[in-house]
Structures are given as structure tokens and as C-alpha cells.
mmCIF file of C-alpha atoms and ligand atoms in Angstrom:
data_model
loop_
_atom_site.group_PDB
_atom_site.id
_atom_site.type_symbol
_atom_site.label_atom_id
_atom_site.label_comp_id
_atom_site.label_asym_id
_atom_site.label_seq_id
_atom_site.Cartn_x
_atom_site.Cartn_y
_atom_site.Cartn_z
ATOM 1 C CA MET A 1 2.906 -0.816 -37.794
ATOM 2 C CA ASN A 2 2.496 2.907 -37.152
ATOM 3 C CA ILE A 3 3.540 4.656 -40.355
ATOM 4 C CA LEU A 4 4.041 8.415 -40.482
ATOM 5 C CA ILE A 5 3.860 9.940 -43.947
ATOM 6 C CA THR A 6 4.697 13.628 -44.157
ATOM 7 C CA GLY A 7 3.101 15.023 -47.300
ATOM 8 C CA GLY A 8 0.807 11.986 -47.277
ATOM 9 C CA SER A 9 -1.981 13.625 -49.252
ATOM 10 C CA GLY A 10 0.274 14.722 -52.095
ATOM 11 C CA PHE A 11 0.878 12.919 -55.361
ATOM 12 C CA ILE A 12 3.268 10.125 -54.321
ATOM 13 C CA GLY A 13 2.401 10.327 -50.611
ATOM 14 C CA SER A 14 -1.263 9.522 -51.211
ATOM 15 C CA HIS A 15 -0.440 6.305 -53.095
ATOM 16 C CA LEU A 16 1.980 5.279 -50.345
ATOM 17 C CA SER A 17 -0.623 6.045 -47.656
ATOM 18 C CA LYS A 18 -3.257 3.952 -49.445
ATOM 19 C CA LEU A 19 -0.913 0.999 -49.875
ATOM 20 C CA TYR A 20 0.100 0.977 -46.209
ATOM 21 C CA ALA A 21 -3.539 1.346 -45.113
ATOM 22 C CA GLN A 22 -4.553 -1.602 -47.333
ATOM 23 C CA LYS A 23 -1.869 -3.691 -45.641
ATOM 24 C CA GLY A 24 -3.531 -3.055 -42.262
ATOM 25 C CA ASN A 25 -1.183 -0.431 -40.808
ATOM 26 C CA ASN A 26 -2.074 2.735 -38.878
ATOM 27 C CA ILE A 27 -1.346 5.764 -41.011
ATOM 28 C CA PHE A 28 -0.495 9.203 -39.627
ATOM 29 C CA ILE A 29 -0.292 12.038 -42.121
ATOM 30 C CA ILE A 30 1.101 15.516 -41.555
ATOM 31 C CA ASP A 31 0.291 17.739 -44.523
ATOM 32 C CA ASN A 32 -0.391 21.473 -44.745
ATOM 33 C CA LEU A 33 -2.129 20.988 -48.139
ATOM 34 C CA LEU A 34 0.124 23.564 -49.802
ATOM 35 C CA THR A 35 0.319 21.294 -52.850
ATOM 36 C CA GLY A 36 -1.446 18.177 -51.517
ATOM 37 C CA ASN A 37 -5.163 17.478 -51.710
ATOM 38 C CA ARG A 38 -7.430 15.685 -49.246
ATOM 39 C CA LYS A 39 -9.422 14.102 -52.059
ATOM 40 C CA ASN A 40 -6.368 11.947 -52.820
ATOM 41 C CA ILE A 41 -6.809 10.067 -49.545
ATOM 42 C CA GLN A 42 -10.613 10.057 -49.332
ATOM 43 C CA SER A 43 -10.765 6.321 -50.034
ATOM 44 C CA ILE A 44 -8.671 5.431 -46.965
ATOM 45 C CA PRO A 45 -11.027 4.195 -44.208
ATOM 46 C CA SER A 46 -11.093 6.756 -41.377
ATOM 47 C CA GLY A 47 -10.320 4.010 -38.835
ATOM 48 C CA SER A 48 -6.847 3.471 -40.249
ATOM 49 C CA LEU A 49 -5.892 7.118 -40.802
ATOM 50 C CA ILE A 50 -5.194 10.116 -38.582
ATOM 51 C CA PHE A 51 -4.749 13.265 -40.634
ATOM 52 C CA PHE A 52 -3.072 16.358 -39.198
ATOM 53 C CA GLU A 53 -3.616 19.369 -41.425
ATOM 54 C CA GLN A 54 -0.463 20.972 -40.100
ATOM 55 C CA ASP A 55 2.835 22.393 -41.212
ATOM 56 C CA LEU A 56 5.683 20.032 -40.334
ATOM 57 C CA THR A 57 7.916 22.940 -39.331
ATOM 58 C CA THR A 58 5.575 23.884 -36.447
ATOM 59 C CA PHE A 59 3.509 20.732 -35.715
ATOM 60 C CA ASN A 60 3.645 19.447 -32.140
ATOM 61 C CA LEU A 61 5.207 16.019 -32.796
ATOM 62 C CA THR A 62 4.431 14.837 -29.236
ATOM 63 C CA LYS A 63 0.861 14.261 -30.485
ATOM 64 C CA LEU A 64 2.114 11.197 -32.356
ATOM 65 C CA PRO A 65 2.308 7.674 -30.948
ATOM 66 C CA HIS A 66 5.541 5.719 -31.367
ATOM 67 C CA ILE A 67 6.283 5.554 -35.116
ATOM 68 C CA ASP A 68 7.850 2.482 -36.768
ATOM 69 C CA ILE A 69 8.711 4.106 -40.099
ATOM 70 C CA CYS A 70 8.454 7.739 -41.178
ATOM 71 C CA TYR A 71 8.368 8.393 -44.919
ATOM 72 C CA HIS A 72 9.294 12.046 -45.214
ATOM 73 C CA LEU A 73 7.787 13.342 -48.465
ATOM 74 C CA ALA A 74 6.477 16.769 -47.446
ATOM 75 C CA SER A 75 7.655 19.320 -50.021
ATOM 76 C CA PRO A 76 6.483 20.924 -53.221
ATOM 77 C CA ALA A 77 8.166 18.848 -55.958
ATOM 78 C CA SER A 78 7.114 20.377 -59.261
ATOM 79 C CA PRO A 79 9.380 23.201 -60.505
ATOM 80 C CA VAL A 80 6.309 25.419 -61.001
ATOM 81 C CA GLN A 81 5.208 24.822 -57.405
ATOM 82 C CA TYR A 82 8.577 25.072 -55.664
ATOM 83 C CA LYS A 83 9.400 28.271 -57.538
ATOM 84 C CA LYS A 84 6.022 29.627 -56.378
ATOM 85 C CA HIS A 85 6.714 28.548 -52.753
ATOM 86 C CA PRO A 86 10.508 28.790 -52.428
ATOM 87 C CA ILE A 87 10.656 29.668 -48.712
ATOM 88 C CA GLU A 88 8.229 26.892 -47.716
ATOM 89 C CA THR A 89 10.252 24.482 -49.873
ATOM 90 C CA MET A 90 13.509 25.402 -48.160
ATOM 91 C CA ARG A 91 11.988 25.291 -44.687
ATOM 92 C CA VAL A 92 10.199 21.951 -44.922
ATOM 93 C CA ASN A 93 13.279 20.236 -46.320
ATOM 94 C CA SER A 94 15.664 21.785 -43.778
ATOM 95 C CA GLU A 95 13.709 22.423 -40.554
ATOM 96 C CA GLY A 96 11.144 19.722 -41.340
ATOM 97 C CA THR A 97 13.827 17.089 -41.900
ATOM 98 C CA TYR A 98 15.656 18.211 -38.744
ATOM 99 C CA ARG A 99 12.459 17.791 -36.723
ATOM 100 C CA ILE A 100 11.891 14.219 -37.949
ATOM 101 C CA LEU A 101 15.520 13.364 -37.201
ATOM 102 C CA GLU A 102 15.116 14.776 -33.670
ATOM 103 C CA LEU A 103 11.983 12.650 -33.285
ATOM 104 C CA CYS A 104 14.141 9.621 -34.179
ATOM 105 C CA ARG A 105 16.909 10.703 -31.777
ATOM 106 C CA ASN A 106 14.340 11.007 -28.969
ATOM 107 C CA LYS A 107 13.158 7.440 -29.741
ATOM 108 C CA GLY A 108 9.762 8.610 -31.057
ATOM 109 C CA CYS A 109 10.433 6.993 -34.423
ATOM 110 C CA ASP A 110 12.569 3.960 -35.353
ATOM 111 C CA ARG A 111 13.373 4.723 -38.980
ATOM 112 C CA MET A 112 13.197 7.594 -41.477
ATOM 113 C CA VAL A 113 13.020 7.294 -45.246
ATOM 114 C CA LEU A 114 14.010 10.650 -46.701
ATOM 115 C CA THR A 115 12.683 11.293 -50.182
ATOM 116 C CA SER A 116 15.414 13.188 -51.951
ATOM 117 C CA THR A 117 15.503 13.825 -55.667
ATOM 118 C CA SER A 118 17.395 13.477 -58.922
ATOM 119 C CA GLU A 119 17.544 17.301 -58.744
ATOM 120 C CA ILE A 120 20.474 16.985 -56.348
ATOM 121 C CA TYR A 121 22.462 16.039 -59.483
ATOM 122 C CA GLY A 122 21.510 19.436 -60.986
ATOM 123 C CA ASP A 123 22.322 19.698 -64.699
ATOM 124 C CA PRO A 124 24.360 16.495 -64.661
ATOM 125 C CA LEU A 125 27.745 16.108 -66.301
ATOM 126 C CA GLU A 126 27.602 12.323 -65.809
ATOM 127 C CA HIS A 127 25.050 10.200 -67.677
ATOM 128 C CA PRO A 128 23.245 8.101 -66.554
ATOM 129 C CA GLN A 129 23.444 9.277 -62.960
ATOM 130 C CA LYS A 130 24.847 6.904 -60.338
ATOM 131 C CA GLU A 131 24.495 7.519 -56.592
ATOM 132 C CA SER A 132 28.242 8.220 -56.430
ATOM 133 C CA TYR A 133 27.896 11.335 -58.650
ATOM 134 C CA TRP A 134 28.149 14.603 -56.656
ATOM 135 C CA GLY A 135 26.115 16.737 -59.028
ATOM 136 C CA ASN A 136 26.276 20.093 -60.781
ATOM 137 C CA VAL A 137 23.910 22.516 -59.049
ATOM 138 C CA ASN A 138 23.718 26.316 -59.302
ATOM 139 C CA THR A 139 23.293 27.431 -55.678
ATOM 140 C CA LEU A 140 22.004 30.852 -56.779
ATOM 141 C CA GLY A 141 19.472 29.917 -59.451
ATOM 142 C CA ASP A 142 15.707 29.684 -59.024
ATOM 143 C CA ARG A 143 15.762 25.853 -58.796
ATOM 144 C CA ALA A 144 18.178 26.010 -55.844
ATOM 145 C CA CYS A 145 15.384 26.392 -53.279
ATOM 146 C CA TYR A 146 14.544 22.756 -54.023
ATOM 147 C CA ASP A 147 17.891 21.290 -55.103
ATOM 148 C CA GLU A 148 19.972 22.761 -52.296
ATOM 149 C CA ALA A 149 17.294 22.156 -49.663
ATOM 150 C CA LYS A 150 17.230 18.464 -50.633
ATOM 151 C CA ARG A 151 21.035 18.368 -50.611
ATOM 152 C CA TYR A 152 20.945 19.821 -47.080
ATOM 153 C CA ALA A 153 18.277 17.261 -46.110
ATOM 154 C CA GLU A 154 20.565 14.461 -47.315
ATOM 155 C CA SER A 155 23.534 15.913 -45.425
ATOM 156 C CA ILE A 156 21.755 16.423 -42.115
ATOM 157 C CA SER A 157 20.243 12.934 -42.379
ATOM 158 C CA MET A 158 23.667 11.365 -42.905
ATOM 159 C CA THR A 159 25.078 13.490 -40.060
ATOM 160 C CA TYR A 160 22.378 12.229 -37.677
ATOM 161 C CA HIS A 161 23.002 8.703 -38.900
ATOM 162 C CA ARG A 162 26.725 8.977 -38.150
ATOM 163 C CA SER A 163 26.411 10.971 -34.920
ATOM 164 C CA PHE A 164 23.464 9.225 -33.263
ATOM 165 C CA ASP A 165 23.183 5.937 -35.170
ATOM 166 C CA ILE A 166 19.758 6.980 -36.523
ATOM 167 C CA ASP A 167 18.307 4.556 -39.077
ATOM 168 C CA VAL A 168 17.899 6.741 -42.170
ATOM 169 C CA ARG A 169 17.569 5.688 -45.779
ATOM 170 C CA ILE A 170 17.557 8.102 -48.701
ATOM 171 C CA ALA A 171 15.602 7.702 -51.942
ATOM 172 C CA ARG A 172 16.627 9.871 -54.886
ATOM 173 C CA ILE A 173 13.358 10.024 -56.776
ATOM 174 C CA PHE A 174 13.509 10.595 -60.541
ATOM 175 C CA ASN A 175 10.623 11.949 -62.636
ATOM 176 C CA THR A 176 7.404 10.223 -61.609
ATOM 177 C CA TYR A 177 3.902 10.508 -63.060
ATOM 178 C CA GLY A 178 0.432 9.057 -62.604
ATOM 179 C CA PRO A 179 -2.985 9.651 -61.065
ATOM 180 C CA ASN A 180 -3.261 12.213 -58.232
ATOM 181 C CA MET A 181 -1.032 14.768 -59.920
ATOM 182 C CA GLU A 182 -2.881 18.070 -59.579
ATOM 183 C CA LEU A 183 -4.366 19.705 -62.663
ATOM 184 C CA ASN A 184 -2.179 22.749 -61.941
ATOM 185 C CA ASP A 185 0.916 20.695 -61.040
ATOM 186 C CA GLY A 186 2.852 22.128 -63.980
ATOM 187 C CA ARG A 187 5.113 19.142 -64.635
ATOM 188 C CA VAL A 188 5.574 17.909 -68.139
ATOM 189 C CA VAL A 189 3.430 14.747 -68.137
ATOM 190 C CA SER A 190 0.360 16.375 -66.587
ATOM 191 C CA ASN A 191 0.730 19.530 -68.685
ATOM 192 C CA PHE A 192 1.022 17.589 -71.969
ATOM 193 C CA ILE A 193 -1.871 15.250 -71.180
ATOM 194 C CA ILE A 194 -4.233 18.091 -70.208
ATOM 195 C CA GLN A 195 -3.205 20.152 -73.245
ATOM 196 C CA ALA A 196 -3.642 17.148 -75.567
ATOM 197 C CA ILE A 197 -7.053 16.187 -74.184
ATOM 198 C CA GLN A 198 -8.253 19.772 -74.611
ATOM 199 C CA ASN A 199 -6.619 20.111 -78.066
ATOM 200 C CA ASN A 200 -4.693 23.125 -76.810
ATOM 201 C CA PRO A 201 -1.106 23.788 -77.917
ATOM 202 C CA ILE A 202 1.421 21.435 -76.305
ATOM 203 C CA THR A 203 3.997 23.713 -74.656
ATOM 204 C CA ILE A 204 7.544 22.492 -75.163
ATOM 205 C CA TYR A 205 10.096 24.566 -73.256
ATOM 206 C CA GLY A 206 13.233 24.972 -75.371
ATOM 207 C CA ASP A 207 13.709 22.762 -78.439
ATOM 208 C CA GLY A 208 12.466 19.568 -76.791
ATOM 209 C CA THR A 209 15.793 17.728 -77.076
ATOM 210 C CA GLN A 210 16.244 17.651 -73.287
ATOM 211 C CA THR A 211 15.596 14.203 -71.839
ATOM 212 C CA ARG A 212 13.824 12.757 -68.819
ATOM 213 C CA SER A 213 13.089 9.166 -67.760
ATOM 214 C CA PHE A 214 9.580 8.617 -66.481
ATOM 215 C CA CYS A 215 8.512 6.236 -63.713
ATOM 216 C CA TYR A 216 4.900 5.237 -63.058
ATOM 217 C CA VAL A 217 3.804 6.097 -59.515
ATOM 218 C CA GLU A 218 2.906 2.473 -58.573
ATOM 219 C CA ASP A 219 6.478 1.421 -59.306
ATOM 220 C CA MET A 220 7.847 4.353 -57.333
ATOM 221 C CA VAL A 221 5.746 3.449 -54.317
ATOM 222 C CA SER A 222 6.875 -0.197 -54.370
ATOM 223 C CA GLY A 223 10.469 1.061 -54.504
ATOM 224 C CA LEU A 224 9.911 3.319 -51.492
ATOM 225 C CA VAL A 225 8.358 0.447 -49.527
ATOM 226 C CA ALA A 226 11.317 -1.795 -50.404
ATOM 227 C CA LEU A 227 13.687 0.952 -49.239
ATOM 228 C CA GLY A 228 11.735 1.406 -45.992
ATOM 229 C CA GLU A 229 11.384 -2.288 -45.182
ATOM 230 C CA THR A 230 14.684 -3.858 -46.248
ATOM 231 C CA GLU A 231 16.747 -4.658 -43.166
ATOM 232 C CA ASP A 232 20.314 -3.505 -42.523
ATOM 233 C CA ILE A 233 20.566 -0.746 -45.128
ATOM 234 C CA GLN A 234 20.649 2.247 -42.791
ATOM 235 C CA GLY A 235 22.692 5.084 -44.236
ATOM 236 C CA ASP A 236 22.165 3.920 -47.836
ATOM 237 C CA VAL A 237 21.163 6.277 -50.644
ATOM 238 C CA ILE A 238 19.412 4.717 -53.628
ATOM 239 C CA ASN A 239 18.150 6.050 -56.973
ATOM 240 C CA LEU A 240 14.510 5.174 -57.682
ATOM 241 C CA GLY A 241 13.233 5.762 -61.192
ATOM 242 C CA ASN A 242 12.658 4.221 -64.588
ATOM 243 C CA PRO A 243 15.674 4.350 -66.934
ATOM 244 C CA ASP A 244 13.477 4.479 -70.066
ATOM 245 C CA GLU A 245 14.790 7.826 -71.374
ATOM 246 C CA LYS A 246 12.811 10.039 -73.774
ATOM 247 C CA THR A 247 13.253 13.514 -75.180
ATOM 248 C CA VAL A 248 10.516 15.962 -74.239
ATOM 249 C CA LEU A 249 9.583 16.169 -77.927
ATOM 250 C CA GLU A 250 9.189 12.367 -78.090
ATOM 251 C CA LEU A 251 6.970 12.493 -75.014
ATOM 252 C CA ALA A 252 4.779 15.147 -76.640
ATOM 253 C CA GLU A 253 4.352 13.004 -79.793
ATOM 254 C CA ILE A 254 3.519 9.876 -77.758
ATOM 255 C CA ILE A 255 0.870 11.693 -75.709
ATOM 256 C CA LYS A 256 -0.574 13.361 -78.809
ATOM 257 C CA ASP A 257 -0.941 9.967 -80.514
ATOM 258 C CA MET A 258 -2.432 8.264 -77.488
ATOM 259 C CA THR A 259 -5.093 10.965 -77.046
ATOM 260 C CA ASP A 260 -5.857 11.347 -80.806
ATOM 261 C CA SER A 261 -5.237 15.027 -80.217
ATOM 262 C CA THR A 262 -5.203 17.786 -82.819
ATOM 263 C CA SER A 263 -2.925 19.925 -80.610
ATOM 264 C CA GLU A 264 -0.149 21.922 -82.263
ATOM 265 C CA ILE A 265 3.320 21.771 -80.778
ATOM 266 C CA SER A 266 4.312 25.190 -79.420
ATOM 267 C CA PHE A 267 7.986 25.885 -78.632
ATOM 268 C CA GLU A 268 8.434 28.298 -75.728
ATOM 269 C CA GLY A 269 11.260 29.755 -73.629
ATOM 270 C CA ILE A 270 13.060 27.383 -71.286
ATOM 271 C CA GLY A 271 13.614 28.027 -67.556
ATOM 272 C CA GLU A 272 16.979 28.764 -65.955
ATOM 273 C CA ASP A 273 19.190 25.703 -65.250
ATOM 274 C CA ASP A 274 16.739 23.220 -66.819
ATOM 275 C CA PRO A 275 18.733 19.930 -66.842
ATOM 276 C CA LYS A 276 19.596 18.805 -70.380
ATOM 277 C CA LYS A 277 19.648 15.077 -69.649
ATOM 278 C CA ARG A 278 18.441 12.854 -66.869
ATOM 279 C CA LYS A 279 18.399 9.083 -66.532
ATOM 280 C CA PRO A 280 18.858 7.021 -63.387
ATOM 281 C CA ASP A 281 21.376 4.239 -63.037
ATOM 282 C CA ILE A 282 19.266 1.835 -60.961
ATOM 283 C CA SER A 283 21.761 -0.999 -60.562
ATOM 284 C CA LYS A 284 22.020 -0.326 -56.815
ATOM 285 C CA ALA A 285 18.223 -0.529 -56.372
ATOM 286 C CA GLN A 286 18.176 -3.776 -58.375
ATOM 287 C CA LYS A 287 20.920 -5.303 -56.244
ATOM 288 C CA VAL A 288 20.083 -4.012 -52.765
ATOM 289 C CA LEU A 289 16.282 -3.769 -52.924
ATOM 290 C CA LYS A 290 15.638 -6.423 -55.614
ATOM 291 C CA TRP A 291 13.459 -3.714 -57.149
ATOM 292 C CA GLU A 292 12.995 -2.418 -60.648
ATOM 293 C CA PRO A 293 10.086 -0.642 -62.359
ATOM 294 C CA LYS A 294 7.603 -2.868 -64.164
ATOM 295 C CA VAL A 295 5.062 -0.540 -65.793
ATOM 296 C CA PRO A 296 5.994 0.446 -69.367
ATOM 297 C CA LEU A 297 5.491 4.084 -70.393
ATOM 298 C CA ASP A 298 2.492 3.422 -72.666
ATOM 299 C CA GLN A 299 0.603 1.543 -69.936
ATOM 300 C CA GLY A 300 1.349 4.142 -67.273
ATOM 301 C CA LEU A 301 0.436 6.983 -69.593
ATOM 302 C CA GLN A 302 -2.881 5.320 -70.486
ATOM 303 C CA LYS A 303 -3.858 5.122 -66.806
ATOM 304 C CA THR A 304 -2.792 8.735 -66.315
ATOM 305 C CA ILE A 305 -4.751 9.906 -69.377
ATOM 306 C CA ASN A 306 -7.858 8.095 -68.041
ATOM 307 C CA TYR A 307 -7.380 9.831 -64.685
ATOM 308 C CA PHE A 308 -7.115 13.309 -66.193
ATOM 309 C CA GLU A 309 -10.072 12.702 -68.519
ATOM 310 C CA SER A 310 -12.188 11.874 -65.503
ATOM 311 C CA GLU A 311 -10.883 14.843 -63.472
ATOM 312 C CA LEU A 312 -11.570 17.243 -66.366
ATOM 313 C CA ASN A 313 -15.077 15.783 -66.817
ATOM 314 C CA LYS A 314 -15.816 16.524 -63.155
ATOM 315 C CA GLN A 315 -15.017 20.184 -63.859
ATOM 316 C CA ASN A 316 -17.471 20.427 -66.761
HETATM 317 N N1 LIG B 401 8.543 20.928 -69.852
HETATM 318 C C1 LIG B 401 8.015 21.319 -71.066
HETATM 319 N N2 LIG B 401 6.733 21.760 -71.106
HETATM 320 C C2 LIG B 401 5.933 21.818 -70.000
HETATM 321 C C3 LIG B 401 6.469 21.416 -68.758
HETATM 322 C C4 LIG B 401 7.785 20.986 -68.716
HETATM 323 O O1 LIG B 401 8.701 21.269 -72.114
HETATM 324 O O2 LIG B 401 4.762 22.220 -70.134
HETATM 325 C C5 LIG B 401 9.928 20.425 -69.817
HETATM 326 C C6 LIG B 401 10.819 21.108 -68.798
HETATM 327 O O3 LIG B 401 11.389 22.293 -69.351
HETATM 328 C C7 LIG B 401 11.829 20.031 -68.512
HETATM 329 C C8 LIG B 401 11.035 18.727 -68.666
HETATM 330 O O4 LIG B 401 9.893 19.070 -69.435
HETATM 331 O O5 LIG B 401 12.876 20.053 -69.465
HETATM 332 C C9 LIG B 401 10.602 18.132 -67.359
HETATM 333 O O6 LIG B 401 10.001 19.154 -66.617
HETATM 334 P P1 LIG B 401 9.184 18.913 -65.282
HETATM 335 O O7 LIG B 401 8.663 20.232 -64.833
HETATM 336 O O8 LIG B 401 8.199 17.824 -65.451
HETATM 337 O O9 LIG B 401 10.235 18.362 -64.208
HETATM 338 P P2 LIG B 401 11.814 18.468 -64.000
HETATM 339 O O10 LIG B 401 12.368 17.199 -64.521
HETATM 340 O O11 LIG B 401 12.356 19.657 -64.740
HETATM 341 O O12 LIG B 401 11.931 18.614 -62.536
#
């Protein structure tokens, strides 16, 4: 198959690209490297990959052959990164998504998997979050460039699906971690691991009672593939994540223990609209995709710690 992966050299995109390449497919990546990194896809044989270092909002899509499935992942996804690049975040999720949908309408691509996010639920008033929940998002806050852009991406995708019978599927991705997160990514798992390895203070924003549920990247990628390859689910939206919920303080203690770190815990100010609780209800994914995450937190964290140790060693 010809697989197009926008954002294919980013954190999740690079794992997806590798998996599809290993299965003998032709991979096409469009990535402007705003937050992605070419080193993440170095191991993919050049014969099975065509890489366009291009911005999706301006790339000439006629350069592509016929695409069987497009996985649309291009976007900053870490709060630190999308707050740093708010315009790019809004544009790639609005104009970028529109351009892939037009490609589908013009028969250049058979199917689009949109990667949306648990952030569309905002600071949720329903717990755990089911796909039927409409969310609680501040349109004016500094997270809105991501949350509202993804909400728009969902809406335009469903509009194209209804208007032109385009085969779209929507993944709402919950917190994911693992190798290929950037050292400067800024999300909680990578921050805590790097701080713990270096015995620097572990920065907890707020009092650490807020919760997240962490999914290992290998599980996330198998969920995305199931969503992309299951037949007759066009127009479906499905939560992908691991429901194993932890407070941020618990996560800090676990990572400190696993790294034998002497780091202090440092409590710092919390960002605007930081969700207090987040946990996916994955019953729809279990039923429709026959998918559920398999990697327990301690195993996933160990692999991620090993990755960051090796990345930090390369810097020394
Ligand atoms: N967080 C933290 N310290 C950090 C980074 C993040 O306490 O160094 C908190 C953050 O305030 C949030 C949670 O960890 O409550 C998850 O943050 P992250 O940036 O990983 O992603 P989010 O789920 O907010 O998109």
C-alpha cells in the first residue's frame, strides 16, 4: 500500500512510519520538522520511504502517487510546543486537514485517519471520558490554539464525510509516551525522566493531584493501525489511550524510584486551563477495533528511561 503520514518524523508518526515500512509498504512523509526530527526515521530503508521536508499547508500534493491511507498526524502536540507555535498549530490542523480532505475528494487518497486528541474534552466535567462527551474547552485560553483547531479538524472531517462520502476515521489520542520524544518536548513523562536521570528537581506544576492516563507509544501505534485498517467504520470517532490513571505526583514518585534518583520534588505554578482529570473510556475501541493497550506503565517507562539515558549520553 501507499501510506501517507503527515508528521511522520515526529514522536508517534515515526513509530507508525517504521511499522508500515517493516510491513513492506511505501511510505510518504510530509513534515516541516517544526517539532519532528529526521533521526527518528533514519532506520527506515531509503527504498521504502519518500520524505518531503515541507509544510502541509503549502506542499504541492500533486507530487504524491495515489494514496491508500493517509494518517494525518502533523501538528505540535506538547503544550509547551503548541503554545510556542500557536499559529502553525492552528493552520496545520485547519488548512492542513482541509487539504488532505480535498485530496480524498479528488480521489488522490482513499482514506484519512485524523489524529485528534483528548484535549477536545478540555477540562472535562465527565470522568472517564467517552466519545459521546462534548467537552469543556475555553476558546480564549492559551491551550485553545490546539484544542479548538483539533475540534475544527474533527468537524470539517465529519462534514466532508457526510457531504462527499469521504472515508474518514478519527482517533482521539490520550497522553502517550515513549522513545522518540524530543529532549525539549516539555511533556510530563519526558520532563520527569530527564530531571530524574540528571538528579535535578522534578517540576510538578500545581499540587500534583491532577491526573493523566499514560499509553505506551507501541500500543498507540497498534491502535492507529487498527483504526486505519478496520473495514466499514468510516465516520467513527474512537478514543485511543491507556485507562491506567495516575496523579502527576504518583508519576513523579514512580520515575524517581525507577531511576534511583536523588531529585527533590519542586512544586511550581500551573498553566491556564490545565485539565484536572483525564482518563479514556476505551470500551468503543475494545468493541470496534478489538484493541486495548498491553504495555504496563512500569515496562513502558523502563524502555523510555533507557532511551533518554542513551540520548543524554550522546550529548556528553
Ligand atoms: N506537568 C508537570 N510538570 C512538568 C510537565 C507537566 O507537573 O514538567 C503536568 C501538567 O501541568 C499536566 C500534566 O503534567 O497537569 C500533563 O502535562 P503534559 O504537558 O504532559 O500534557 P497534557 O496532558 O497537559 O497535554
